[in-house]
XYZ file of C-alpha atoms in Angstrom:
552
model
C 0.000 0.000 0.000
C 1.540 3.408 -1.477
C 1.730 5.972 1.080
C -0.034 9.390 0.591
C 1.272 12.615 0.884
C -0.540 16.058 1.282
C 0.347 19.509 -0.479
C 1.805 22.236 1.651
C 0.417 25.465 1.723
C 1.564 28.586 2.713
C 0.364 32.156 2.399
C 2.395 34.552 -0.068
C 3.864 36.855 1.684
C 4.307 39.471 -1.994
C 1.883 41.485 -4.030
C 1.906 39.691 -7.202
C 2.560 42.394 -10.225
C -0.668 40.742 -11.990
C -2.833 43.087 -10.075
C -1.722 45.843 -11.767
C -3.817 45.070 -14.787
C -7.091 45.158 -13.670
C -5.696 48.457 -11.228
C -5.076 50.535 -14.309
C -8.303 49.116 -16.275
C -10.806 50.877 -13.187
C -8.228 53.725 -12.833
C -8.394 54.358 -16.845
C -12.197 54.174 -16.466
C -12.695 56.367 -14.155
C -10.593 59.037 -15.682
C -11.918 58.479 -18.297
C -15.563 58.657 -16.780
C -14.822 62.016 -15.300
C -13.428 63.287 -18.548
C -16.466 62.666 -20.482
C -18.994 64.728 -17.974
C -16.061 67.342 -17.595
C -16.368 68.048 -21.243
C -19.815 67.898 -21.716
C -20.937 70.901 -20.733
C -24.173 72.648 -19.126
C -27.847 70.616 -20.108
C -30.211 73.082 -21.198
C -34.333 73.229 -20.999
C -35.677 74.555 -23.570
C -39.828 75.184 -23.278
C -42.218 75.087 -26.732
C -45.625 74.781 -27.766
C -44.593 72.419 -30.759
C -41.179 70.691 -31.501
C -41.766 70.054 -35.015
C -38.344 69.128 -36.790
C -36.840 68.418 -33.208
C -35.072 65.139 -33.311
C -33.105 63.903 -30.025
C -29.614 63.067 -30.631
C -29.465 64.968 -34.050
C -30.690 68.391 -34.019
C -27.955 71.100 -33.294
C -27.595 73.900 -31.335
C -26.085 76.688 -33.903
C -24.593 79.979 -32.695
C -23.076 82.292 -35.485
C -23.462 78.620 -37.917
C -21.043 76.918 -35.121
C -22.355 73.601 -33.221
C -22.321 74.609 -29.436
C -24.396 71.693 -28.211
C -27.257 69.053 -29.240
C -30.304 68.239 -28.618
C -30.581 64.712 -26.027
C -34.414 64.530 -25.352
C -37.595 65.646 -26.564
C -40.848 64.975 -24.148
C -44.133 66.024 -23.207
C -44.516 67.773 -19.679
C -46.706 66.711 -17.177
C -49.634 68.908 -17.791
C -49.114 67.858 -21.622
C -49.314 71.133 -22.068
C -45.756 71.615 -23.516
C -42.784 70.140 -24.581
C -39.566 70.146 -23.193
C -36.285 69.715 -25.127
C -33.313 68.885 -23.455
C -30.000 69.486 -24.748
C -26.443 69.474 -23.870
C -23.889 71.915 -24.317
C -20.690 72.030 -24.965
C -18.186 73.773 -22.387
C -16.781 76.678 -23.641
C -20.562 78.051 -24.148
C -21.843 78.016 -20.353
C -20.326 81.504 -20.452
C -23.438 82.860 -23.455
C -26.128 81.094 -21.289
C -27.486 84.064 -19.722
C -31.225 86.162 -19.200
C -30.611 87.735 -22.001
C -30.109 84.699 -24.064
C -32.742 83.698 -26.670
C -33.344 80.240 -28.877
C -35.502 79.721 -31.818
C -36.026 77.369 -34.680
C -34.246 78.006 -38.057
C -36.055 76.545 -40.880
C -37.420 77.696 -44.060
C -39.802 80.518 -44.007
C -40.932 83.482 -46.735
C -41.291 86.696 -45.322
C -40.710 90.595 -45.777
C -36.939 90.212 -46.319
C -37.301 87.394 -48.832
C -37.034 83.179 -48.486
C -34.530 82.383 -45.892
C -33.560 78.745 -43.699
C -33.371 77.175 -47.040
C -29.988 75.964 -46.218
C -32.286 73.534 -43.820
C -34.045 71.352 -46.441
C -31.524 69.021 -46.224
C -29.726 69.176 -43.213
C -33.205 69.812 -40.757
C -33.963 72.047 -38.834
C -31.809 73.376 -35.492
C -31.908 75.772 -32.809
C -30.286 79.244 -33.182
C -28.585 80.699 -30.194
C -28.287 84.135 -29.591
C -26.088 85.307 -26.362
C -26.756 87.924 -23.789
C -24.947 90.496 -22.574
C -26.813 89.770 -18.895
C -24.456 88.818 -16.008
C -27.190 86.043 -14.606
C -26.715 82.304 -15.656
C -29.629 81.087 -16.505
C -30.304 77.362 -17.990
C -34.249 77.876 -19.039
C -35.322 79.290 -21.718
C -38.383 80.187 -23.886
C -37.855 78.504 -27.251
C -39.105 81.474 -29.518
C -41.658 81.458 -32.284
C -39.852 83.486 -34.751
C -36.536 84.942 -34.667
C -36.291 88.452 -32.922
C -35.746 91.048 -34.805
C -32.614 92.426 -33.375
C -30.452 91.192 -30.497
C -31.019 92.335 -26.730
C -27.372 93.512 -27.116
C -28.009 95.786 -30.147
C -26.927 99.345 -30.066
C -29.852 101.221 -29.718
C -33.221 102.182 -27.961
C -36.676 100.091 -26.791
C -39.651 101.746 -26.543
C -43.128 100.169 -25.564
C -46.365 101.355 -26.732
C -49.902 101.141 -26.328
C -53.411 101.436 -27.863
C -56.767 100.505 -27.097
C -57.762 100.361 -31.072
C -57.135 97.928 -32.917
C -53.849 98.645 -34.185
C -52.956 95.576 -37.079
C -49.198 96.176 -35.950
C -47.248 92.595 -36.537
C -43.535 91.726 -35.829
C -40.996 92.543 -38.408
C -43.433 96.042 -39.527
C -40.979 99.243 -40.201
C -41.184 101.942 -37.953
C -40.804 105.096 -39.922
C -39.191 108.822 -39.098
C -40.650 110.769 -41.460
C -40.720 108.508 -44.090
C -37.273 107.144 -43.474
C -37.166 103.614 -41.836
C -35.113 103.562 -38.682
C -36.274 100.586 -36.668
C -38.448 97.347 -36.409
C -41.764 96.391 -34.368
C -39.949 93.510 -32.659
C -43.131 92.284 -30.341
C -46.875 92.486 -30.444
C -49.635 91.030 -27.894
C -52.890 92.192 -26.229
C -52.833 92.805 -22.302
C -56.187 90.454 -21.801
C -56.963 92.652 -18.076
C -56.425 96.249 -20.104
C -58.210 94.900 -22.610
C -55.440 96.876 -25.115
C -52.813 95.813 -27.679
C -49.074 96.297 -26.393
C -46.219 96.795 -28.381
C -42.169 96.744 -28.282
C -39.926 99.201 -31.077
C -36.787 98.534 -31.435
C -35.214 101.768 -32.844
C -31.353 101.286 -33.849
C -28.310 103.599 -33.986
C -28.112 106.554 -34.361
C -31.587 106.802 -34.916
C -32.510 106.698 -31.312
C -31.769 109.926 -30.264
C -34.647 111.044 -32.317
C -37.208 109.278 -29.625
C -37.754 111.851 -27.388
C -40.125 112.806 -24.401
C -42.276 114.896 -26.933
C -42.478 112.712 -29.283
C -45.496 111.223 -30.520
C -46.218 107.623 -32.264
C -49.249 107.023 -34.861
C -50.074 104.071 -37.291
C -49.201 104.548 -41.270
C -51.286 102.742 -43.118
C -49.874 103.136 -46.258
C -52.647 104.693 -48.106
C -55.472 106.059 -46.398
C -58.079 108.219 -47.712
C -60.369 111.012 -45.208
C -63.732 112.052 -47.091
C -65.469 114.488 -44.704
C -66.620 117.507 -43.703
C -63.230 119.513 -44.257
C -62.833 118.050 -47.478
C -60.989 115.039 -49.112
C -57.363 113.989 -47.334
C -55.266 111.437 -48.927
C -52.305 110.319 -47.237
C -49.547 107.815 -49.510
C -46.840 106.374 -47.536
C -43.750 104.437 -48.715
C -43.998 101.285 -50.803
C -43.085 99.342 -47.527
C -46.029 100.683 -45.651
C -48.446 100.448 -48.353
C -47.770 96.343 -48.525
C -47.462 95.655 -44.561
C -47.817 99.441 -42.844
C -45.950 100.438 -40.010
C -45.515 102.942 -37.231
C -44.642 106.515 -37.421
C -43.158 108.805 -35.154
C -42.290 112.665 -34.711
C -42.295 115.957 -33.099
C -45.297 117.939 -33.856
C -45.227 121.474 -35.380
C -43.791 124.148 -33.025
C -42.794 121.514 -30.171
C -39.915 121.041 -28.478
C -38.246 117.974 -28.599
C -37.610 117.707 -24.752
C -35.734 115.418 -22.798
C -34.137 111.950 -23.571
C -36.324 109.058 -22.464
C -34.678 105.836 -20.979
C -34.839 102.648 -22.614
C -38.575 101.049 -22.270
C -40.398 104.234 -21.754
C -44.369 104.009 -22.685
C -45.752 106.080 -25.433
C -48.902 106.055 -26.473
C -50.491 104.674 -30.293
C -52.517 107.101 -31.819
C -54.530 105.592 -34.710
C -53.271 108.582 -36.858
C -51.761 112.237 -37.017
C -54.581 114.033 -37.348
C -55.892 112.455 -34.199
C -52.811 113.365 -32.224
C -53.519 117.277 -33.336
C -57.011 117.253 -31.724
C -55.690 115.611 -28.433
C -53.249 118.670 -28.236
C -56.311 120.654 -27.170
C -57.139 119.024 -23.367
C -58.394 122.610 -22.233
C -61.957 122.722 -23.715
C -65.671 124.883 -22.736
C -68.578 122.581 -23.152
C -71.770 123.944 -25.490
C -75.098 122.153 -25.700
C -76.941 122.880 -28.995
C -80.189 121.861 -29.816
C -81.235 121.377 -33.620
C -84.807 121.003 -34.561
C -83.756 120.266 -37.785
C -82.594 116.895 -38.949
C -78.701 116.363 -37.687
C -77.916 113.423 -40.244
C -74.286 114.042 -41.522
C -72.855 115.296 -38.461
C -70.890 113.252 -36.409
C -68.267 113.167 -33.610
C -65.106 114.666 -34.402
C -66.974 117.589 -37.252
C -65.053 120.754 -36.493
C -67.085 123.842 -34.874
C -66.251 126.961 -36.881
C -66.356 130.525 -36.301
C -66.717 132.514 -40.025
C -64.279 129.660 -41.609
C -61.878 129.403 -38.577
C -62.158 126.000 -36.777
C -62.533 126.847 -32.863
C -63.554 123.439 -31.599
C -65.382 120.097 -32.447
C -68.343 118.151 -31.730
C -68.433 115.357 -29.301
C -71.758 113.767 -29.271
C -74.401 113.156 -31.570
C -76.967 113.062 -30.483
C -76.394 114.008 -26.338
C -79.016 111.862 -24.709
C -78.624 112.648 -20.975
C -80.375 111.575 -18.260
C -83.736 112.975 -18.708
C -87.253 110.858 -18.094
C -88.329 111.163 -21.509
C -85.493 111.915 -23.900
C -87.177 111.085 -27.440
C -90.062 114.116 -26.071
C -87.328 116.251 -25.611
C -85.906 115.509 -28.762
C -89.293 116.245 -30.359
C -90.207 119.746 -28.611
C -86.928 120.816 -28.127
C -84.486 119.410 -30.778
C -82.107 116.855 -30.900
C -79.249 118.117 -28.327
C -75.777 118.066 -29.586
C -72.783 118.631 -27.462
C -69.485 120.338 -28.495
C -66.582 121.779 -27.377
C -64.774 124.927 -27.697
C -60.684 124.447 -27.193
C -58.684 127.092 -26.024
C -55.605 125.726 -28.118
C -57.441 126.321 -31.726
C -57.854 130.382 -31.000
C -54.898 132.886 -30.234
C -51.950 131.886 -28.019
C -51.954 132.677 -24.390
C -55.405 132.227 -23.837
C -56.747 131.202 -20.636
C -59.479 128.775 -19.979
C -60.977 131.745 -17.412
C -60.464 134.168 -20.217
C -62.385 132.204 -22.948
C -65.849 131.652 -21.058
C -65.626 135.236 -20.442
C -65.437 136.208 -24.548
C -67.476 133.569 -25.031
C -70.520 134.794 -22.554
C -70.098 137.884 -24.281
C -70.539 136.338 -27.851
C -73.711 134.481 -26.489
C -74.706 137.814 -25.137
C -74.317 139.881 -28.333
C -75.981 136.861 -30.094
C -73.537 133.895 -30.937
C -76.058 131.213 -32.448
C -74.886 127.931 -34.073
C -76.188 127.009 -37.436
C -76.031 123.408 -39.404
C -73.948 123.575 -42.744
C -72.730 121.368 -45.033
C -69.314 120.560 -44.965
C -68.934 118.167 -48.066
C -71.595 118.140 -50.876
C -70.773 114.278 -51.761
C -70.753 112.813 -48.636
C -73.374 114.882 -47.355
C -71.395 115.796 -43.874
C -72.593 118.683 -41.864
C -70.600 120.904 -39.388
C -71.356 123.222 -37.272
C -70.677 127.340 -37.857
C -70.879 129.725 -35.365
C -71.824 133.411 -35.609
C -72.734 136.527 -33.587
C -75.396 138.593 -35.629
C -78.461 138.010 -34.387
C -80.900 135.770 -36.522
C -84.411 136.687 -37.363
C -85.261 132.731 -37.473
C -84.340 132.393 -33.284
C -87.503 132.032 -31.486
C -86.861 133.448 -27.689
C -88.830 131.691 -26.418
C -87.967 128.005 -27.076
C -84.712 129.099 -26.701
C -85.449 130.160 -23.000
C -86.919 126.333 -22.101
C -84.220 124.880 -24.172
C -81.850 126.920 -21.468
C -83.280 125.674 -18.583
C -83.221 121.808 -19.832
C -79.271 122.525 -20.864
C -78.627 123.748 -16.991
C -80.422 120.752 -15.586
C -78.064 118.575 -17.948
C -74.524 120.169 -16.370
C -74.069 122.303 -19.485
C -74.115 125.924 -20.929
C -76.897 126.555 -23.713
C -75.846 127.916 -26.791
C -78.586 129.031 -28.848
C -79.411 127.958 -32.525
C -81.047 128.764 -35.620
C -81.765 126.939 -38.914
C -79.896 127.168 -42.125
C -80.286 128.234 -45.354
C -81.136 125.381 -46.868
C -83.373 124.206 -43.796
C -85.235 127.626 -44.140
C -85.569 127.348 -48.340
C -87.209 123.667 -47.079
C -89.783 125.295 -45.011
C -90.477 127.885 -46.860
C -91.771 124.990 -49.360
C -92.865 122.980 -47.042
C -95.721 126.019 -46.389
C -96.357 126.657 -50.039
C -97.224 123.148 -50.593
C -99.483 123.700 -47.344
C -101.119 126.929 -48.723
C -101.406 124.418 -52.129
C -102.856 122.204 -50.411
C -105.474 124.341 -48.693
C -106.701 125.470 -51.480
C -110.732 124.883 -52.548
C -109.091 122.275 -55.447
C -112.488 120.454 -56.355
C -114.701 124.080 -56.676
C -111.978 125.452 -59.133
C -111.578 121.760 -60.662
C -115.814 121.882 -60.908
C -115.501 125.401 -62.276
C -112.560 125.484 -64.439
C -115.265 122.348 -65.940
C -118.131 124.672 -66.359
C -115.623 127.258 -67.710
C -114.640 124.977 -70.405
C -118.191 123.711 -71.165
C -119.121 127.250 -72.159
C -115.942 127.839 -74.032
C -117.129 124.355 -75.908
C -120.424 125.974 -76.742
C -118.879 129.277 -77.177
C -116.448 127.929 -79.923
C -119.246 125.828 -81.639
C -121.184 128.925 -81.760
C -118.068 130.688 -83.330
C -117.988 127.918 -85.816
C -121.622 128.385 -87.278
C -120.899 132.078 -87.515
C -117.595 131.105 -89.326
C -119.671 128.746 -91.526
C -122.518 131.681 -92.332
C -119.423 134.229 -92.564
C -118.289 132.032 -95.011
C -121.858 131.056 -97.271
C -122.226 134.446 -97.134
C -118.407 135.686 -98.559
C -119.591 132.705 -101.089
C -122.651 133.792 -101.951
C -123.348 135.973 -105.932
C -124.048 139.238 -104.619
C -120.632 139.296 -102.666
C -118.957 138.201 -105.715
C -120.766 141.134 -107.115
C -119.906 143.321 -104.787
C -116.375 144.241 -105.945
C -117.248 145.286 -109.593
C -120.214 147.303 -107.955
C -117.670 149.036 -105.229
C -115.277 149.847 -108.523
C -117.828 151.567 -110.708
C -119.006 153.798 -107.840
C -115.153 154.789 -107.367
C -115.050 155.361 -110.991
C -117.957 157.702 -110.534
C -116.874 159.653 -107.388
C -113.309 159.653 -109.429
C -115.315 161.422 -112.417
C -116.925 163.728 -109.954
C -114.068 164.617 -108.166
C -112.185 165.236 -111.334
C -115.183 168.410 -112.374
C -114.886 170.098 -109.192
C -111.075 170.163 -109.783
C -109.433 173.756 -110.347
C -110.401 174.630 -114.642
C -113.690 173.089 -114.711
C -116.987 175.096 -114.746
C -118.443 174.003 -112.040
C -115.091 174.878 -110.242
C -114.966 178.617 -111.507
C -118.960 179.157 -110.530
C -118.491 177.599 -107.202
C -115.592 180.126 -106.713
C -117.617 182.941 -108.105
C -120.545 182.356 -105.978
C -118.164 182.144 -103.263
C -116.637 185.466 -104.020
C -120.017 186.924 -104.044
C -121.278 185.823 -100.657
C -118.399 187.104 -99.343
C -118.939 190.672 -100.579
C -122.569 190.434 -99.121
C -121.182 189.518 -95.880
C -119.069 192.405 -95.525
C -121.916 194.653 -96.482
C -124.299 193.327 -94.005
C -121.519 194.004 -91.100
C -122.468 197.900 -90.639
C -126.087 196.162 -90.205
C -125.246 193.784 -87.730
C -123.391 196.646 -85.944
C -126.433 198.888 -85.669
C -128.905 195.922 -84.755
C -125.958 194.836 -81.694
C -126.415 198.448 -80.438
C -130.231 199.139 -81.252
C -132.540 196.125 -81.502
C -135.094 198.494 -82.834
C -134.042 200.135 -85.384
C -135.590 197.645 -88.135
C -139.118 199.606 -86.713
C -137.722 203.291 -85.327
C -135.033 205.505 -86.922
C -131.366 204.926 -85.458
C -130.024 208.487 -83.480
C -126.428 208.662 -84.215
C -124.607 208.617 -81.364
C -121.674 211.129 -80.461
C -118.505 210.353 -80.333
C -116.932 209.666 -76.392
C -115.372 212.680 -75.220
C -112.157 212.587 -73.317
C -112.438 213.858 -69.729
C -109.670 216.393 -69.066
C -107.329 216.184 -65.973
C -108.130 218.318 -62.565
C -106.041 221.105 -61.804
């Protein structure tokens, strides 16, 4: 039987060198480990309503066309409301994520400026980053809708303004100085609790030393035409306001331009110029007029003039104010019209104090306001003022008319009607007196009149048609040669009483002798004139008168 031995063992007392393999490996990984998330950079959020063209682990982060990072993840939030794209950075941009930062999505889109992101077609879309100058870090951001228009960095000024129309202003419009484009509407959104639209201007250098505190913003619409009482207004912008419009902004005439405004001062949108030169005049005396004429054509915002001179405007048409019956009132005492006479529109240095006082002397030397028409095609009406005093006033409406104007809160002016309205009534009560008149008895006449004129021109015709058997008949034919033959005898006799005939030189002769008889009768006639008697008794001559001498 072999005999069995067991193996010795003893623990090694040395570190065997074959360690050093698998030593290195985990030290290698780990350096390696911590050099991957040493240069990886910052991970940025990025917040959007719609990631279309995002893809994780291919779209780029771009700044100035240079990769700065990538997109790792693209996910819904919680309240599904949004999506969230994460992406990592590299290391050398942590320094450019700031506040001011901004991201959007290039990718191909036509606008004002032309087709740009076509470069995108085939490469996809990615993320533009624009840096800050803002000393915050700040890893969550806003992805943007459309690019902005100029960088938060840009030399230049911000302004914000504000309208309660509706203004139609959209990112990217121009925003003019007189004409000349020196900036860019770079936001637009309505404040939902002011209920008005807000917007930001970005106005660049050197431009921006033009915005002032006197300066005054209004909407160019390009083309815009004003048909009304003062006539016909067009207005023709540039050819980049008449495709898109924009905002303008100036000084008006005989302003100052004041002070310099800091960057995201308010201004205020006016909806155009001419509407910024009637809010010049705040300081204002309030008229109530009442018409008892028809009012249609005059509306809020017709100018009140004074001989041609525009000294205010009217603000409502009609002025119903808080009266029991107001359509009555309307009907006994005219349709009430407010307006407003403005300090600003009459000489300079003109206090409000001073102008009720001219002006209650006017009404008191007999200021009236008349209706007029202001625009023949458009049939707009103004009002015109004047101080002679008008037949057509009637005191005393215009006395109840006063006291229903001081129960409203307002001074009376009085009124009278126009022309035109006068020319109307003075028809209006001819066609009355037309109208009043006894029509059917001179209808019922004027038919008996022309019954007897029938009768009266048959009996005409008979006597025409005897006239005429008569002219017809022999013995008129007759007539003539009858009428000649006696001429021809009264010739004949004519022609022996002519001077050489006989019976011409007797009728002379016995002529001749009368006339000697007549002057021998004369001593007769003499003695019969002074003696009636002296046919029967002998005639005593009678003395001649003796003279009577002179006494001594």
């Amino acid at each position: 039987m072999t005999q069995q031995h067991s193996a010795k063992v003893s623990p090694i007392k040395q570190w065997s060198p074959i360690w050093v393999v698998p030593v290195a490996a985990v030290l290698i990984g780990l350096w390696m480990l911590y050099n991957h998330y040493q240069q990886q950079g910052a991970l940025l959020t990025l917040y959007t309503s719609d990631a279309e063209g995002i893809v994780a682990g291919k779209t780029q982060i771009k700044s100035r066309s240079v990769d700065v990072g990538q997109v790792v993840s693209v996910e819904l939030s919680d309240d599904l409301k949004q999506v969230i794209v994460k992406a990592r950075m590299k290391p050398a941009i942590t320094a450019l994520l700031n506040a001011d930062s901004q991201f959007w999505v290039v990718k191909p889109q036509v606008g004002r400026g032309g087709i740009t992101g076509l470069n995108t077609l085939l490469s996809g879309v990615y993320i533009e980053l624009q840096p800050g100058d803002s000393e915050e870090p700040q890893l969550q951001h806003q992805l943007l809708d459309t690019p902005p228009v100029a960088p938060a960095d840009a030399p230049g000024i911000r302004v914000q303004l504000s309208t309660a129309e509706s203004g139609g202003l959209a990112v990217g419009d121009p925003v003019l100085y007189r004409g000349y484009e020196v900036g860019t509407v770079e936001q637009s959104e309505f404040d939902l609790s002011a209920r008005r639209n807000l917007y930001r201007l970005y106005i660049r250098e050197p431009f921006d030393v033009l915005v002032s505190e006197n300066v005054r913003f209004w909407l160019s619409s390009g083309f815009s035409v004003d048909l009304s009482a003062e006539g016909l207004q067009v207005d023709v912008g540039s050819a980049t306001t008449l495709l898109s419009g924009g905002v303008s902004f100036d000084v008006m005439q005989g302003w100052q331009p004041g002070r310099a405004i800091k960057d995201g001062t308010e201004f205020q949108l006016f909806p155009n110029k001419q509407s910024i030169q009637d809010g010049l005049y705040s300081e204002f005396v309030e008229y109530l007029l009442f018409f008892d004429e028809s009012v249609r054509g005059l509306k809020a915002g017709a100018p009140v003039e004074y001989r041609g001179v525009r000294v205010g405007t009217v603000t409502r048409v009609p002025f119903f104010f808080a009266v029991d019956k107001p359509f009555e009132i309307s009907q006994q005492q005219g349709i009430p019209i407010l307006i407003r006479i403005e300090v600003g529109r009459l000489y300079e240095n003109l206090t409000l104090a001073q102008l009720r006082v001219e002006l209650d002397k006017a009404v008191a030397r007999g200021m009236h306001g008349t209706l007029k028409t202001g625009n023949l095609l458009t049939g707009a009406l103004y009002i015109d003022l004047d101080i002679n005093q008008d037949p057509n006033i009637d005191t005393s409406q215009q006395t109840q008319r006063l006291v229903l104007s001081q129960s409203a809160g307002y001074a009376m002016l009085p009124t009278a009607r126009s022309g035109l309205s006068n020319i109307e009534q003075k028809v209006l009560m001819a066609l009355d007196k037309i109208n009043n008149l006894p029509v059917e008895q001179l209808l019922v006449q004027s038919e008996r009149t022309m019954q007897s004129t029938e009768a009266m021109m048959q009996n005409a015709n008979k006597m025409i048609a005897q006239l005429e058997a008569f002219i017809g008949s022999a013995q008129m034919q007759q007539l003539p040669a009858q009428l000649q033959q006696s001429l021809q005898e009264l010739q004949r006799m004519l022609a022996g009483l002519s001077p050489g005939a006989p019976a011409y030189d007797r009728l002379n002769g016995n002529l001749q002798t009368l006339d000697q008889v007549l002057r021998e009768l004369q001593p007769v006639l003499q003695t019969l004139n002074q003696q009636s008697n002296a046919l029967i008794f002998d005639a005593s001559t009678a003395t001649d008168p003796e003279p009577k001498r002179a006494k001594p």
